[in-house]
Amino acid sequence: MECWCVSKLKSWLLILITILILMVCRIDGGCIEEERKVLLEIKTSLIDSNFLDLNGFLLSWVDDGSIGGECCDWERVTCNTTTGHVTNLTLRNMVGLPEQFYEDCKSIWPLNVSVFLNFKELTSLNLSWNCLDNNIVNTGLGRLSSLRKLETLDLSHNSIGNETFHLLGALTSLRVLNLGYNKLEGYLPTLGMSLVLLN
Ligand SMILES: *[C@@H]1O[C@H](CO)[C@@H](O)[C@H](O)[C@H]1NC(C)=O
Ligand SMILES: *[C@@H]1O[C@H](CO)[C@@H](O)[C@H](O)[C@H]1NC(C)=O
Ligand SMILES: *[C@@H]1O[C@H](CO)[C@@H](O)[C@H](O)[C@H]1NC(C)=O
Ligand SMILES: *[C@@H]1O[C@H](CO)[C@@H](O)[C@H](O)[C@H]1NC(C)=O
Ligand SMILES: *[C@@H]1O[C@H](CO)[C@@H](O)[C@H](O)[C@H]1NC(C)=O
């Protein structure tokens, strides 16, 4: 007959193992905590711009307070289901302007593009229709070259001018770059991507 303390120890071990298994499963299916925080920061930066009526906007991007919470099933976000890292961000038209205002739009979203450095496995970033201007240079556009998996960057329908163009050449992992409908003018040098859309 087993002594009382051994069977008690066994059941504690069983509970501990069960908790560990549950934790591992959660991390496996969830998203990376650091990346979840950054997504929430992006949402805050939009709210802080005071321009937007965020009613009904990014409703799924909520902080439920849990560590290792879900963000891979948020709208506009896609993760690699194996690693849990964010791979695709579709942040198009975050400023919610009607189309006729884009013709001459001014910077209204104080986006610091350095935030994207936190998404180590980012492959596709869609920032179209956001009234972004050359300020994205000052906030570290060139540094995005350290995102070695970034293949697709859509910057179309913004207010980006000449200064930005050269820096984009540093993003050597890019295969598709869409710069259509911006303020790029005159002759522009060739970049290394396989597809550069200018119109
Ligand atoms: C997800 O990540 C794993 C491990 O890095 C990689 O092998 C796989 O190709 C990735 N899947 C996608 C769809 O990118
Ligand atoms: C994510 O981006 C990659 C690279 O641009 C693309 O091939 C893939 O179709 C995108 N996936 C989704 C779910 O949008
Ligand atoms: C980015 O979003 C725009 C607007 O919805 C869409 O037309 C475009 O195809 C997207 N770009 C990529 C690379 O998926
Ligand atoms: C952008 O963010 C980076 C990293 O957080 C920071 O070092 C930098 O000062 C910011 N730049 C601007 C112009 O706010
Ligand atoms: C933009 O740069 C190109 C050459 O890089 C030049 O031909 C063009 O005049 C510039 N446009 C403006 C508006 O500065």
Coordinates of C-alpha atoms and ligand atoms in Angstrom, one line a residue:
M1 CA 0.0 0.0 0.0
E2 CA 1.3 3.4 -1.0
C3 CA 1.9 5.9 1.7
W4 CA -0.5 8.9 1.7
C5 CA 2.1 11.4 0.9
V6 CA 3.3 9.7 -2.2
S7 CA -0.2 9.5 -3.7
K8 CA -0.7 13.1 -2.8
L9 CA 2.6 14.0 -4.5
K10 CA 1.5 12.0 -7.6
S11 CA -1.7 13.9 -7.9
W12 CA 0.1 17.3 -7.6
L13 CA 2.5 16.2 -10.3
L14 CA -0.4 15.2 -12.5
I15 CA -2.0 18.6 -12.0
L16 CA 1.3 20.4 -12.7
I17 CA 1.9 18.4 -15.9
T18 CA -1.7 19.2 -17.1
I19 CA -1.1 22.9 -16.5
L20 CA 2.2 22.8 -18.4
I21 CA 0.6 21.0 -21.3
L22 CA -2.2 23.5 -21.4
M23 CA 0.3 26.4 -21.4
V24 CA 2.3 25.0 -24.2
C25 CA -0.8 24.5 -26.3
R26 CA -1.9 28.1 -25.6
I27 CA 1.4 29.5 -26.7
D28 CA 1.4 27.3 -29.8
G29 CA -2.0 28.5 -30.9
G30 CA -1.7 32.1 -29.7
C31 CA 0.3 35.1 -30.8
I32 CA 3.5 36.5 -29.6
E33 CA 2.9 38.8 -26.6
E34 CA 5.3 41.5 -27.7
E35 CA 3.7 41.6 -31.2
R36 CA 0.2 41.8 -29.6
K37 CA 1.3 44.8 -27.5
V38 CA 2.7 46.6 -30.6
L39 CA -0.6 46.1 -32.5
L40 CA -2.4 47.7 -29.6
E41 CA 0.1 50.5 -29.7
I42 CA -0.7 51.0 -33.4
K43 CA -4.4 51.2 -32.6
T44 CA -3.6 53.8 -29.8
S45 CA -1.6 55.9 -32.2
L46 CA -4.6 56.1 -34.4
I47 CA -6.9 57.1 -31.6
D48 CA -4.4 59.7 -30.4
S49 CA -4.3 61.3 -33.8
N50 CA -7.8 62.7 -32.8
F51 CA -8.9 62.7 -36.4
L52 CA -10.8 59.5 -36.5
D53 CA -14.1 58.3 -35.4
L54 CA -13.0 54.8 -34.5
N55 CA -16.6 53.6 -34.0
G56 CA -16.8 50.2 -35.5
F57 CA -13.1 50.2 -36.4
L58 CA -10.6 47.6 -35.4
L59 CA -13.2 46.1 -33.0
S60 CA -11.3 42.9 -32.7
W61 CA -8.1 44.6 -31.6
V62 CA -8.9 44.6 -27.8
D63 CA -6.7 44.0 -24.8
D64 CA -8.4 41.3 -22.8
G65 CA -5.6 41.6 -20.3
S66 CA -4.3 38.0 -20.7
I67 CA -0.7 37.3 -21.4
G68 CA -0.2 35.3 -24.6
G69 CA -3.7 36.3 -25.6
E70 CA -4.9 35.9 -29.1
C71 CA -4.1 38.4 -31.9
C72 CA -3.7 36.1 -34.8
D73 CA -7.5 36.1 -35.4
W74 CA -7.8 39.9 -35.3
E75 CA -9.0 41.6 -38.5
R76 CA -6.1 42.7 -40.8
V77 CA -3.7 40.4 -39.1
T78 CA -2.3 37.0 -40.4
C79 CA 0.1 34.9 -38.4
N80 CA 2.2 31.9 -39.2
T81 CA 0.3 29.2 -37.4
T82 CA 3.5 27.3 -36.5
T83 CA 5.5 30.1 -35.0
G84 CA 2.7 32.4 -33.9
H85 CA 4.5 35.4 -35.5
V86 CA 2.6 38.0 -37.5
T87 CA 3.3 37.6 -41.2
N88 CA 0.8 39.8 -43.0
L89 CA -0.5 43.2 -41.9
T90 CA -3.2 44.8 -44.0
L91 CA -3.2 48.3 -42.6
R92 CA -4.7 49.9 -45.6
N93 CA -7.0 52.9 -45.2
M94 CA -6.6 53.2 -41.5
V95 CA -7.5 56.9 -41.6
G96 CA -11.0 56.1 -43.0
L97 CA -11.2 59.0 -45.5
P98 CA -13.7 59.0 -48.3
E99 CA -11.9 58.5 -51.6
Q100 CA -12.2 62.0 -53.0
F101 CA -10.1 63.5 -50.1
Y102 CA -7.0 61.4 -51.0
E103 CA -6.1 63.6 -54.0
D104 CA -4.4 66.2 -51.7
C105 CA -4.3 64.5 -48.3
K106 CA -2.0 65.7 -45.6
S107 CA -0.4 63.5 -43.0
I108 CA -3.0 62.7 -40.3
W109 CA -1.7 59.4 -38.9
P110 CA 1.5 60.0 -37.0
L111 CA 2.8 56.6 -37.9
N112 CA 6.4 55.7 -36.7
V113 CA 7.3 53.0 -39.2
S114 CA 9.9 51.7 -36.7
V115 CA 7.0 49.9 -35.0
F116 CA 7.1 47.3 -37.8
L117 CA 10.6 46.2 -36.7
N118 CA 8.9 44.3 -33.9
F119 CA 7.3 41.9 -36.4
K120 CA 10.4 39.8 -37.2
E121 CA 8.6 37.5 -39.6
L122 CA 6.6 40.1 -41.5
T123 CA 6.3 39.1 -45.2
S124 CA 3.6 41.5 -46.4
L125 CA 2.7 45.0 -45.3
N126 CA -0.1 47.0 -46.8
L127 CA 0.0 50.7 -45.9
S128 CA -2.0 51.9 -48.9
W129 CA -4.6 54.8 -48.6
N130 CA -3.2 56.3 -45.4
C131 CA -2.1 59.9 -46.5
L132 CA 1.5 58.9 -45.5
D133 CA 4.2 61.4 -46.5
N134 CA 8.0 61.7 -46.4
N135 CA 7.8 61.6 -42.6
I136 CA 8.0 57.9 -42.9
V137 CA 11.7 58.5 -43.8
N138 CA 12.3 60.4 -40.5
T139 CA 10.7 57.6 -38.5
G140 CA 13.1 54.9 -39.8
L141 CA 12.0 53.6 -43.1
G142 CA 15.5 52.5 -44.0
R143 CA 15.8 50.4 -40.9
L144 CA 13.0 48.2 -42.2
S145 CA 15.8 46.6 -44.3
S146 CA 16.4 44.4 -41.2
L147 CA 13.0 42.7 -41.8
R148 CA 14.6 39.9 -43.9
K149 CA 11.3 38.2 -44.8
L150 CA 9.5 41.3 -46.0
E151 CA 8.5 40.6 -49.6
T152 CA 5.6 42.8 -50.3
L153 CA 5.2 46.5 -49.4
D154 CA 2.1 48.4 -50.6
L155 CA 2.5 52.2 -50.2
S156 CA 0.1 53.1 -53.0
H157 CA -2.3 56.0 -52.6
N158 CA -0.3 58.1 -50.2
S159 CA 1.6 61.4 -50.4
I160 CA 5.1 60.0 -50.6
G161 CA 7.7 62.1 -52.6
N162 CA 11.1 61.8 -54.1
E163 CA 13.1 61.6 -50.8
T164 CA 11.6 58.3 -49.9
F165 CA 12.4 56.5 -53.1
H166 CA 16.1 56.0 -52.6
L167 CA 15.7 54.7 -49.1
L168 CA 13.3 52.0 -50.4
G169 CA 16.2 50.6 -52.4
A170 CA 17.7 49.5 -49.0
L171 CA 14.8 47.0 -48.5
T172 CA 16.6 44.3 -50.5
S173 CA 14.3 41.4 -49.5
L174 CA 11.3 43.1 -51.2
R175 CA 10.0 41.5 -54.3
V176 CA 6.9 43.6 -54.8
L177 CA 6.8 47.4 -54.1
N178 CA 3.7 49.4 -54.9
L179 CA 4.3 53.1 -55.0
G180 CA 1.3 54.0 -57.3
Y181 CA -0.6 57.2 -56.8
N182 CA 2.0 59.1 -54.7
K183 CA 4.0 62.3 -55.3
L184 CA 7.0 60.8 -57.0
E185 CA 8.0 62.9 -59.9
G186 CA 10.4 62.9 -62.8
Y187 CA 12.9 60.3 -63.7
L188 CA 13.3 57.6 -61.0
P189 CA 16.3 55.2 -60.8
T190 CA 15.7 51.4 -61.0
L191 CA 15.4 49.5 -57.8
G192 CA 16.2 45.9 -57.3
M193 CA 12.7 44.4 -56.8
S194 CA 11.2 42.2 -59.4
L195 CA 8.0 44.3 -59.5
V196 CA 7.8 48.1 -58.8
L197 CA 4.4 49.6 -59.5
L198 CA 4.4 53.3 -60.0
N199 CA 0.9 53.8 -61.4
Ligands
LIG1 C1 5.9 29.2 -40.8 O1 7.1 29.1 -40.1 C2 7.8 27.8 -40.3 C3 8.9 27.8 -39.4 O2 9.7 28.9 -39.5 C4 8.1 27.7 -41.8 O3 8.8 26.5 -42.0 C5 6.9 27.8 -42.6 O4 7.2 27.8 -44.0 C6 6.1 29.1 -42.3 N1 4.8 29.0 -43.0 C7 4.4 30.0 -43.8 C8 3.0 29.8 -44.4 O5 5.1 31.0 -44.0
LIG2 C1 0.9 37.1 -47.1 O1 2.0 37.7 -47.8 C2 2.6 36.8 -48.7 C3 3.8 37.5 -49.3 O2 3.4 38.7 -49.9 C4 1.6 36.3 -49.7 O3 2.2 35.4 -50.6 C5 0.4 35.7 -49.0 O4 -0.6 35.3 -50.0 C6 -0.2 36.6 -48.0 N1 -1.1 35.8 -47.2 C7 -2.3 36.3 -46.9 C8 -3.2 35.5 -46.0 O5 -2.7 37.5 -47.2
LIG3 C1 -3.5 46.6 -50.3 O1 -4.8 47.1 -50.1 C2 -5.4 47.6 -51.2 C3 -6.7 48.3 -50.8 O2 -7.6 47.3 -50.3 C4 -5.6 46.6 -52.3 O3 -6.2 47.1 -53.4 C5 -4.2 46.0 -52.6 O4 -4.3 44.9 -53.5 C6 -3.5 45.5 -51.3 N1 -2.1 45.2 -51.7 C7 -1.6 44.0 -51.5 C8 -0.2 43.8 -51.9 O5 -2.3 43.0 -51.1
LIG4 C1 10.3 56.0 -33.8 O1 10.4 54.9 -33.0 C2 11.7 54.5 -32.7 C3 11.7 53.2 -32.0 O2 10.7 53.2 -31.0 C4 12.3 55.6 -31.8 O3 13.7 55.3 -31.5 C5 12.3 56.9 -32.7 O4 12.8 58.0 -31.9 C6 10.9 57.2 -33.2 N1 11.1 58.3 -34.1 C7 10.2 59.4 -34.1 C8 10.5 60.4 -35.1 O5 9.3 59.5 -33.3
LIG5 C1 12.5 63.7 -58.3 O1 13.7 63.2 -58.6 C2 14.1 63.0 -60.0 C3 15.4 62.4 -60.1 O2 15.7 61.5 -59.0 C4 14.1 64.4 -60.7 O3 14.2 64.2 -62.0 C5 12.8 65.1 -60.4 O4 12.9 66.4 -60.9 C6 12.5 65.1 -58.9 N1 11.2 65.8 -58.8 C7 11.1 66.7 -57.9 C8 9.7 67.3 -57.8 O5 11.9 67.1 -57.1

